[in-house]
């Protein structure tokens, strides 16, 4: 590479300010290297990462088998279009299907794209008169126009209308409300098994089973957006297995390729062929590098026993966060499904994220008050304990700032 990569965080910030569209709120930190659950910035500061890659780095940063597979593949065949067969893509599809349900895969590059494919497949399969898709308020399905229309959160639609027609929004966790919205034009019910961006909202298995029954009764397709819950996040391969309720179509991305971009839709065998030749495509979908990384990701999870490790780590998080919640009355609730964790506060959590960053811990805050942790499956016990104690310190600092504002106010 001819461009030197030795800029400070401050210099990088200036570079972005001039040349990169400011559509993200970015922290003033230039991350340069990662290993497992640790990342470093250009100043050499070390951070413990409880939110690696927004959930994409479920195996931690730079998982060795994925690194090796990508290095090997990039020197062999970087890209071939989907007008050719390519064994790796076929093997990857087989491995995903063998770990989920009997179906077929379509590959793409992101979660939004996987959801676009699911929306199109549902409409094509159900025929021209049945096009409506019921989605849940507070859900999140991505930023492309179809996925955005499926996302029932007005704040993400503001200024972008008109939205793609044909989506009907229902209050979450209420079967009667969903049933009321079903009519002759309804094609599918689409939701995240656990709302992630919506604040780690975990349903009961009975609710998801109820949706399954409604779908069966009315001949609708049940689509699970598993972009965040899939790939081992809950301690099961896929979130639907955590609840024991099988969808007709499932979408995957984020952790699918161990940190490399990749997305997929898996559809039941009876449905999948409705996405017939010529009706959908993705130039880079299922490319050799993504396929090699995706296969290496599945192999790593199996070879390292990471589903079991995720469960053990989830139990440790539950214990530590339970202790923290007992000591901290400002924690309203801890919600957790495996390594998908939300800590609901009774105040704005964004300053807690900054206080954690100052102490070398990376976390996220969603829906204003929910601290979100999506740690790697292979994080170790010492890192969990250390991170929770940093979180406790950060919470203490913020709570004392909020509860004693007069002590900080200048005296008059
Ligand atoms: C459940 C869910 N679906 C879809 C998406 C969109 O994925 P992407 O950003 O890869 O398009 C996200 C991203 O956070 C997500 O959490």
Short mmCIF file of C-alpha atoms and ligand atoms in Angstrom, two decimals:
data_model
loop_
_atom_site.label_atom_id
_atom_site.label_comp_id
_atom_site.label_asym_id
_atom_site.label_seq_id
_atom_site.Cartn_x
_atom_site.Cartn_y
_atom_site.Cartn_z
CA UNK A 1 0.00 0.00 0.00
CA UNK A 2 1.44 3.39 -0.95
CA UNK A 3 -0.69 5.38 1.50
CA UNK A 4 0.92 5.45 4.94
CA UNK A 5 -1.45 4.46 7.73
CA UNK A 6 0.08 6.31 10.62
CA UNK A 7 -2.29 9.20 11.20
CA UNK A 8 -3.28 10.20 14.71
CA UNK A 9 -6.92 10.07 15.74
CA UNK A 10 -7.11 13.85 15.48
CA UNK A 11 -5.65 13.90 11.95
CA UNK A 12 -8.03 11.16 10.88
CA UNK A 13 -10.96 13.16 12.21
CA UNK A 14 -9.89 16.09 10.02
CA UNK A 15 -9.51 13.80 6.98
CA UNK A 16 -13.07 12.56 7.49
CA UNK A 17 -14.44 16.05 8.06
CA UNK A 18 -13.17 17.04 4.63
CA UNK A 19 -13.73 13.91 2.52
CA UNK A 20 -16.27 11.56 4.10
CA UNK A 21 -20.02 12.23 4.11
CA UNK A 22 -21.01 12.86 7.74
CA UNK A 23 -23.93 10.40 7.89
CA UNK A 24 -22.52 8.64 10.96
CA UNK A 25 -21.89 10.00 14.43
CA UNK A 26 -18.31 8.86 14.98
CA UNK A 27 -16.23 8.82 18.14
CA UNK A 28 -12.93 10.74 17.80
CA UNK A 29 -10.88 7.55 17.79
CA UNK A 30 -8.96 5.98 14.90
CA UNK A 31 -8.99 2.21 15.41
CA UNK A 32 -6.06 0.46 13.74
CA UNK A 33 -5.80 -3.12 14.99
CA UNK A 34 -7.84 -5.81 16.69
CA UNK A 35 -7.35 -9.22 18.21
CA UNK A 36 -10.10 -11.22 19.92
CA UNK A 37 -12.03 -8.86 22.19
CA UNK A 38 -9.36 -6.16 22.18
CA UNK A 39 -8.79 -3.25 19.76
CA UNK A 40 -6.12 -0.56 19.66
CA UNK A 41 -6.20 3.01 18.38
CA UNK A 42 -3.48 4.92 16.55
CA UNK A 43 -2.19 6.32 19.86
CA UNK A 44 -1.66 2.78 21.14
CA UNK A 45 -4.60 2.93 23.58
CA UNK A 46 -6.19 -0.46 24.22
CA UNK A 47 -9.96 -1.02 24.38
CA UNK A 48 -11.89 -4.01 25.62
CA UNK A 49 -14.63 -4.50 23.04
CA UNK A 50 -18.09 -5.51 24.32
CA UNK A 51 -19.65 -4.43 21.00
CA UNK A 52 -17.21 -5.71 18.38
CA UNK A 53 -18.20 -4.55 14.93
CA UNK A 54 -21.84 -3.83 15.88
CA UNK A 55 -22.29 -7.55 16.28
CA UNK A 56 -20.34 -8.52 13.15
CA UNK A 57 -17.24 -9.75 14.97
CA UNK A 58 -18.95 -12.53 16.88
CA UNK A 59 -15.70 -14.53 16.79
CA UNK A 60 -13.72 -11.50 18.00
CA UNK A 61 -11.41 -9.36 15.89
CA UNK A 62 -9.34 -11.14 13.22
CA UNK A 63 -10.33 -14.75 14.01
CA UNK A 64 -7.33 -16.81 12.81
CA UNK A 65 -9.20 -19.38 10.67
CA UNK A 66 -11.12 -16.62 8.88
CA UNK A 67 -7.92 -14.62 8.34
CA UNK A 68 -6.18 -17.68 6.93
CA UNK A 69 -9.13 -18.65 4.67
CA UNK A 70 -9.42 -15.11 3.27
CA UNK A 71 -5.68 -14.82 2.69
CA UNK A 72 -5.68 -18.13 0.85
CA UNK A 73 -8.78 -17.29 -1.20
CA UNK A 74 -7.71 -13.78 -2.15
CA UNK A 75 -4.58 -15.22 -3.75
CA UNK A 76 -6.58 -17.88 -5.64
CA UNK A 77 -9.80 -16.34 -6.99
CA UNK A 78 -11.11 -12.98 -5.77
CA UNK A 79 -14.35 -12.72 -7.66
CA UNK A 80 -16.49 -14.55 -10.17
CA UNK A 81 -20.00 -13.45 -11.08
CA UNK A 82 -23.09 -15.50 -10.34
CA UNK A 83 -23.33 -16.56 -14.00
CA UNK A 84 -20.89 -19.34 -13.06
CA UNK A 85 -20.98 -22.13 -10.55
CA UNK A 86 -18.46 -21.78 -7.78
CA UNK A 87 -18.09 -24.71 -5.42
CA UNK A 88 -17.36 -22.66 -2.32
CA UNK A 89 -20.72 -20.85 -2.54
CA UNK A 90 -22.53 -24.18 -2.91
CA UNK A 91 -20.66 -25.72 0.03
CA UNK A 92 -21.40 -22.66 2.16
CA UNK A 93 -25.13 -22.90 1.33
CA UNK A 94 -25.08 -26.61 2.22
CA UNK A 95 -23.42 -25.91 5.57
CA UNK A 96 -25.95 -23.20 6.46
CA UNK A 97 -28.91 -25.36 5.46
CA UNK A 98 -27.55 -28.36 7.39
CA UNK A 99 -27.44 -26.20 10.52
CA UNK A 100 -30.88 -24.62 10.02
CA UNK A 101 -33.84 -26.02 8.06
CA UNK A 102 -34.32 -27.77 4.76
CA UNK A 103 -34.11 -24.98 2.21
CA UNK A 104 -31.96 -23.07 -0.23
CA UNK A 105 -29.79 -19.98 0.12
CA UNK A 106 -29.49 -16.69 -1.73
CA UNK A 107 -26.35 -14.69 -1.00
CA UNK A 108 -25.83 -10.94 -0.83
CA UNK A 109 -23.62 -8.49 1.06
CA UNK A 110 -25.58 -7.01 3.96
CA UNK A 111 -28.59 -7.30 6.22
CA UNK A 112 -30.69 -4.76 4.35
CA UNK A 113 -30.02 -6.61 1.10
CA UNK A 114 -30.98 -9.95 2.64
CA UNK A 115 -34.26 -8.39 3.78
CA UNK A 116 -34.91 -6.92 0.33
CA UNK A 117 -34.55 -10.44 -1.04
CA UNK A 118 -37.00 -11.78 1.56
CA UNK A 119 -39.57 -9.07 0.74
CA UNK A 120 -39.30 -9.81 -2.99
CA UNK A 121 -39.47 -13.57 -2.48
CA UNK A 122 -42.57 -13.23 -0.28
CA UNK A 123 -44.36 -11.12 -2.90
CA UNK A 124 -43.33 -13.33 -5.79
CA UNK A 125 -44.34 -16.51 -3.96
CA UNK A 126 -47.74 -15.25 -2.84
CA UNK A 127 -48.75 -13.83 -6.22
CA UNK A 128 -49.73 -10.31 -7.31
CA UNK A 129 -52.82 -9.94 -5.10
CA UNK A 130 -51.03 -10.73 -1.86
CA UNK A 131 -48.34 -8.18 -1.30
CA UNK A 132 -48.78 -6.79 2.22
CA UNK A 133 -46.20 -7.56 4.86
CA UNK A 134 -46.94 -7.05 8.55
CA UNK A 135 -43.92 -5.84 10.53
CA UNK A 136 -43.52 -4.81 14.17
CA UNK A 137 -43.28 -1.34 15.65
CA UNK A 138 -39.81 -0.79 17.09
CA UNK A 139 -38.31 -3.29 14.64
CA UNK A 140 -35.27 -2.61 12.48
CA UNK A 141 -34.59 -4.14 9.08
CA UNK A 142 -32.08 -1.84 7.39
CA UNK A 143 -31.73 1.40 5.43
CA UNK A 144 -32.50 0.55 1.80
CA UNK A 145 -35.96 1.74 0.76
CA UNK A 146 -37.74 -1.64 1.04
CA UNK A 147 -36.05 -2.60 4.31
CA UNK A 148 -36.64 0.93 5.58
CA UNK A 149 -40.35 0.73 4.78
CA UNK A 150 -40.40 -2.55 6.71
CA UNK A 151 -38.78 -0.75 9.66
CA UNK A 152 -41.69 0.58 11.69
CA UNK A 153 -39.88 3.49 13.30
CA UNK A 154 -40.98 6.95 12.09
CA UNK A 155 -37.66 8.56 13.07
CA UNK A 156 -35.89 6.62 10.29
CA UNK A 157 -38.52 7.61 7.68
CA UNK A 158 -38.38 11.34 8.35
CA UNK A 159 -37.82 13.32 5.16
CA UNK A 160 -37.53 10.22 2.97
CA UNK A 161 -41.13 9.68 1.92
CA UNK A 162 -43.04 8.39 0.18
CA UNK A 163 -42.17 4.99 1.64
CA UNK A 164 -42.49 1.79 -0.39
CA UNK A 165 -46.15 0.79 -0.09
CA UNK A 166 -47.46 -2.48 1.30
CA UNK A 167 -46.13 -2.57 4.85
CA UNK A 168 -48.51 -2.68 7.80
CA UNK A 169 -47.17 -2.00 11.28
CA UNK A 170 -48.34 -3.83 14.36
CA UNK A 171 -47.55 -3.26 18.04
CA UNK A 172 -45.00 -5.89 19.07
CA UNK A 173 -45.79 -8.85 21.32
CA UNK A 174 -49.55 -8.71 20.71
CA UNK A 175 -51.03 -11.54 18.65
CA UNK A 176 -54.51 -10.00 18.51
CA UNK A 177 -53.13 -6.82 16.97
CA UNK A 178 -51.31 -8.86 14.31
CA UNK A 179 -54.44 -10.91 13.55
CA UNK A 180 -56.51 -7.74 13.16
CA UNK A 181 -54.17 -6.59 10.39
CA UNK A 182 -54.37 -9.78 8.30
CA UNK A 183 -56.57 -9.64 5.21
CA UNK A 184 -56.77 -11.18 1.73
CA UNK A 185 -53.85 -9.09 0.52
CA UNK A 186 -51.44 -10.13 3.26
CA UNK A 187 -48.39 -12.11 2.11
CA UNK A 188 -46.19 -12.39 5.18
CA UNK A 189 -45.34 -11.49 8.76
CA UNK A 190 -41.78 -10.25 9.16
CA UNK A 191 -39.91 -9.57 12.39
CA UNK A 192 -36.69 -9.93 14.31
CA UNK A 193 -37.05 -12.82 16.78
CA UNK A 194 -35.45 -10.39 19.28
CA UNK A 195 -35.60 -6.66 18.54
CA UNK A 196 -31.97 -5.57 18.68
CA UNK A 197 -31.78 -1.91 17.72
CA UNK A 198 -35.23 -1.59 19.30
CA UNK A 199 -33.65 -2.11 22.72
CA UNK A 200 -33.04 -5.88 23.03
CA UNK A 201 -36.73 -6.71 23.40
CA UNK A 202 -37.09 -10.45 23.94
CA UNK A 203 -40.45 -12.11 23.23
CA UNK A 204 -41.82 -15.28 24.76
CA UNK A 205 -41.62 -18.49 22.75
CA UNK A 206 -45.44 -18.58 22.98
CA UNK A 207 -45.70 -15.28 21.13
CA UNK A 208 -43.47 -16.47 18.28
CA UNK A 209 -45.36 -19.77 18.23
CA UNK A 210 -48.59 -17.76 18.04
CA UNK A 211 -47.25 -15.91 14.99
CA UNK A 212 -46.31 -19.25 13.44
CA UNK A 213 -49.87 -20.49 13.98
CA UNK A 214 -51.39 -17.29 12.54
CA UNK A 215 -49.14 -17.61 9.49
CA UNK A 216 -50.15 -21.24 9.00
CA UNK A 217 -53.84 -20.51 9.48
CA UNK A 218 -53.85 -17.68 6.92
CA UNK A 219 -51.30 -19.18 4.53
CA UNK A 220 -48.77 -16.42 5.20
CA UNK A 221 -45.00 -16.64 5.17
CA UNK A 222 -43.21 -16.11 8.47
CA UNK A 223 -39.96 -14.20 7.90
CA UNK A 224 -37.40 -13.92 10.67
CA UNK A 225 -34.80 -11.20 10.31
CA UNK A 226 -31.89 -12.96 12.02
CA UNK A 227 -29.29 -10.40 10.96
CA UNK A 228 -28.43 -9.80 14.61
CA UNK A 229 -29.69 -13.00 16.30
CA UNK A 230 -28.20 -15.45 13.76
CA UNK A 231 -24.83 -17.14 13.61
CA UNK A 232 -24.53 -18.22 17.25
CA UNK A 233 -25.39 -14.97 19.05
CA UNK A 234 -27.96 -16.62 21.34
CA UNK A 235 -25.85 -19.72 21.99
CA UNK A 236 -27.84 -21.57 19.29
CA UNK A 237 -26.92 -21.42 15.62
CA UNK A 238 -29.95 -19.26 14.91
CA UNK A 239 -32.32 -17.26 17.09
CA UNK A 240 -35.34 -19.28 15.94
CA UNK A 241 -33.75 -22.37 17.50
CA UNK A 242 -33.44 -20.49 20.81
CA UNK A 243 -37.24 -20.17 20.82
CA UNK A 244 -38.04 -23.43 19.01
CA UNK A 245 -40.16 -21.71 16.33
CA UNK A 246 -39.17 -22.18 12.69
CA UNK A 247 -39.69 -19.46 10.07
CA UNK A 248 -40.29 -19.98 6.35
CA UNK A 249 -37.60 -17.47 5.42
CA UNK A 250 -34.62 -16.32 7.47
CA UNK A 251 -32.21 -13.47 6.72
CA UNK A 252 -28.61 -13.36 7.92
CA UNK A 253 -25.68 -10.94 7.76
CA UNK A 254 -23.50 -9.22 10.41
CA UNK A 255 -21.54 -12.15 11.93
CA UNK A 256 -22.14 -14.51 9.00
CA UNK A 257 -18.59 -14.19 7.63
CA UNK A 258 -16.65 -13.56 10.83
CA UNK A 259 -16.33 -9.82 10.12
CA UNK A 260 -16.12 -9.90 6.32
CA UNK A 261 -19.15 -8.41 4.53
CA UNK A 262 -21.73 -11.02 3.64
CA UNK A 263 -25.45 -11.63 3.81
CA UNK A 264 -27.79 -14.51 3.08
CA UNK A 265 -31.42 -15.46 2.89
CA UNK A 266 -32.44 -19.05 3.58
CA UNK A 267 -35.90 -20.04 2.38
CA UNK A 268 -37.81 -23.31 2.76
CA UNK A 269 -37.36 -25.59 -0.22
CA UNK A 270 -41.01 -25.24 -1.31
CA UNK A 271 -40.74 -21.45 -1.39
CA UNK A 272 -37.20 -20.70 -2.57
CA UNK A 273 -37.71 -21.36 -6.34
CA UNK A 274 -40.25 -18.50 -6.47
CA UNK A 275 -37.19 -16.23 -6.60
CA UNK A 276 -36.84 -17.35 -10.18
CA UNK A 277 -33.97 -16.59 -12.54
CA UNK A 278 -33.84 -12.95 -13.53
CA UNK A 279 -35.99 -11.66 -10.68
CA UNK A 280 -33.23 -10.85 -8.21
CA UNK A 281 -29.46 -10.61 -8.10
CA UNK A 282 -26.45 -9.26 -6.23
CA UNK A 283 -23.19 -8.82 -8.14
CA UNK A 284 -20.92 -9.57 -5.20
CA UNK A 285 -23.38 -11.91 -3.41
CA UNK A 286 -21.74 -15.14 -2.28
CA UNK A 287 -18.38 -14.15 -3.76
CA UNK A 288 -15.41 -16.48 -3.18
CA UNK A 289 -13.93 -14.40 -0.36
CA UNK A 290 -17.22 -14.09 1.54
CA UNK A 291 -17.86 -17.81 0.99
CA UNK A 292 -14.40 -18.79 2.25
CA UNK A 293 -14.87 -16.53 5.29
CA UNK A 294 -18.41 -17.83 5.89
CA UNK A 295 -17.25 -21.45 5.81
CA UNK A 296 -14.29 -20.66 8.08
CA UNK A 297 -16.70 -18.93 10.50
CA UNK A 298 -18.92 -22.00 10.77
CA UNK A 299 -15.85 -24.25 11.11
CA UNK A 300 -14.42 -22.05 13.87
CA UNK A 301 -17.66 -22.15 15.85
CA UNK A 302 -17.67 -25.93 15.64
CA UNK A 303 -13.96 -26.63 16.11
CA UNK A 304 -13.68 -24.29 19.11
CA UNK A 305 -16.96 -25.34 20.73
CA UNK A 306 -18.13 -21.73 20.63
CA UNK A 307 -21.86 -22.38 20.99
CA UNK A 308 -21.15 -23.93 24.40
CA UNK A 309 -18.68 -21.17 25.22
CA UNK A 310 -21.27 -18.53 24.27
CA UNK A 311 -23.71 -20.11 26.73
CA UNK A 312 -21.10 -20.21 29.50
CA UNK A 313 -20.12 -16.59 28.82
CA UNK A 314 -23.78 -15.58 28.74
CA UNK A 315 -24.22 -17.11 32.20
CA UNK A 316 -21.23 -15.13 33.50
CA UNK A 317 -22.58 -11.89 32.04
CA UNK A 318 -25.96 -12.65 33.63
CA UNK A 319 -24.34 -13.19 37.03
CA UNK A 320 -22.16 -10.06 36.90
CA UNK A 321 -24.92 -7.84 35.52
CA UNK A 322 -27.36 -9.25 38.07
CA UNK A 323 -24.95 -8.19 40.85
CA UNK A 324 -24.54 -4.78 39.25
CA UNK A 325 -28.32 -4.32 38.94
CA UNK A 326 -28.75 -5.16 42.62
CA UNK A 327 -26.29 -2.44 43.58
CA UNK A 328 -27.57 0.13 41.11
CA UNK A 329 -31.19 1.28 41.45
CA UNK A 330 -30.84 3.21 38.17
CA UNK A 331 -30.76 -0.09 36.25
CA UNK A 332 -34.39 -0.77 35.44
CA UNK A 333 -33.90 -4.15 33.84
CA UNK A 334 -31.29 -6.45 32.32
CA UNK A 335 -32.58 -8.25 29.22
CA UNK A 336 -30.49 -11.04 27.80
CA UNK A 337 -30.68 -13.88 25.28
CA UNK A 338 -27.27 -15.52 25.14
CA UNK A 339 -24.77 -12.85 24.14
CA UNK A 340 -27.40 -10.33 23.12
CA UNK A 341 -27.65 -8.10 26.15
CA UNK A 342 -29.57 -4.92 26.98
CA UNK A 343 -29.21 -3.00 30.22
CA UNK A 344 -32.13 -0.59 30.55
CA UNK A 345 -31.36 2.53 32.59
CA UNK A 346 -33.71 5.13 33.98
CA UNK A 347 -31.65 7.88 32.31
CA UNK A 348 -29.95 8.64 28.98
CA UNK A 349 -27.16 6.10 28.47
CA UNK A 350 -25.14 7.93 25.82
CA UNK A 351 -22.88 9.58 28.41
CA UNK A 352 -22.28 6.15 29.97
CA UNK A 353 -20.97 4.97 26.59
CA UNK A 354 -18.53 7.91 26.55
CA UNK A 355 -17.51 7.30 30.17
CA UNK A 356 -16.81 3.63 29.26
CA UNK A 357 -14.80 4.73 26.21
CA UNK A 358 -12.68 7.01 28.42
CA UNK A 359 -11.95 3.97 30.58
CA UNK A 360 -11.12 1.68 27.64
CA UNK A 361 -14.41 -0.22 27.22
CA UNK A 362 -16.50 -0.16 24.03
CA UNK A 363 -20.27 -0.54 24.41
CA UNK A 364 -23.35 0.82 22.61
CA UNK A 365 -26.51 2.62 23.63
CA UNK A 366 -29.76 2.19 21.72
CA UNK A 367 -33.21 3.72 22.19
CA UNK A 368 -31.69 6.39 24.48
CA UNK A 369 -31.75 4.34 27.67
CA UNK A 370 -30.62 0.85 26.72
CA UNK A 371 -26.94 -0.04 26.98
CA UNK A 372 -26.39 -2.77 24.41
CA UNK A 373 -23.63 -5.38 24.62
CA UNK A 374 -22.97 -7.81 21.75
CA UNK A 375 -19.74 -9.46 22.94
CA UNK A 376 -17.76 -12.09 21.07
CA UNK A 377 -18.51 -15.76 21.76
CA UNK A 378 -14.88 -16.39 22.71
CA UNK A 379 -14.47 -13.52 25.15
CA UNK A 380 -12.86 -14.83 28.34
CA UNK A 381 -13.99 -14.72 31.97
CA UNK A 382 -11.35 -12.19 33.01
CA UNK A 383 -12.42 -9.84 30.21
CA UNK A 384 -16.08 -10.15 31.18
CA UNK A 385 -15.34 -9.36 34.84
CA UNK A 386 -13.01 -6.48 33.96
CA UNK A 387 -15.50 -4.97 31.51
CA UNK A 388 -18.39 -5.15 33.96
CA UNK A 389 -16.32 -3.46 36.64
CA UNK A 390 -15.42 -0.67 34.16
CA UNK A 391 -19.12 -0.37 33.36
CA UNK A 392 -19.88 -0.12 37.09
CA UNK A 393 -17.33 2.72 37.45
CA UNK A 394 -18.75 4.55 34.44
CA UNK A 395 -22.30 4.21 35.77
CA UNK A 396 -21.21 5.51 39.18
CA UNK A 397 -19.61 8.56 37.58
CA UNK A 398 -22.64 9.37 35.44
CA UNK A 399 -25.16 8.77 38.21
CA UNK A 400 -23.31 11.06 40.59
CA UNK A 401 -23.14 13.72 37.85
CA UNK A 402 -26.89 13.45 37.31
CA UNK A 403 -27.97 13.25 40.93
CA UNK A 404 -25.74 16.07 42.21
CA UNK A 405 -25.95 18.62 39.39
CA UNK A 406 -25.86 21.53 41.84
CA UNK A 407 -22.38 20.54 43.00
CA UNK A 408 -21.16 20.97 39.41
CA UNK A 409 -22.97 24.25 38.80
CA UNK A 410 -20.83 27.39 39.06
CA UNK A 411 -21.55 29.27 42.32
CA UNK A 412 -23.07 32.68 41.85
C1 LIG B 1 -32.05 -6.95 12.68
C2 LIG B 1 -31.33 -6.16 11.63
N1 LIG B 1 -31.73 -6.26 10.36
C3 LIG B 1 -31.11 -5.60 9.38
C4 LIG B 1 -30.03 -4.78 9.64
C5 LIG B 1 -29.34 -4.06 8.52
O1 LIG B 1 -28.13 -4.68 8.26
P1 LIG B 1 -27.04 -3.94 7.32
O2 LIG B 1 -26.57 -2.74 8.06
O3 LIG B 1 -25.98 -4.99 7.14
O4 LIG B 1 -27.73 -3.60 6.06
C6 LIG B 1 -29.57 -4.65 10.96
C7 LIG B 1 -28.44 -3.77 11.27
O5 LIG B 1 -28.18 -3.39 12.37
C8 LIG B 1 -30.23 -5.37 11.98
O6 LIG B 1 -29.85 -5.28 13.25
#
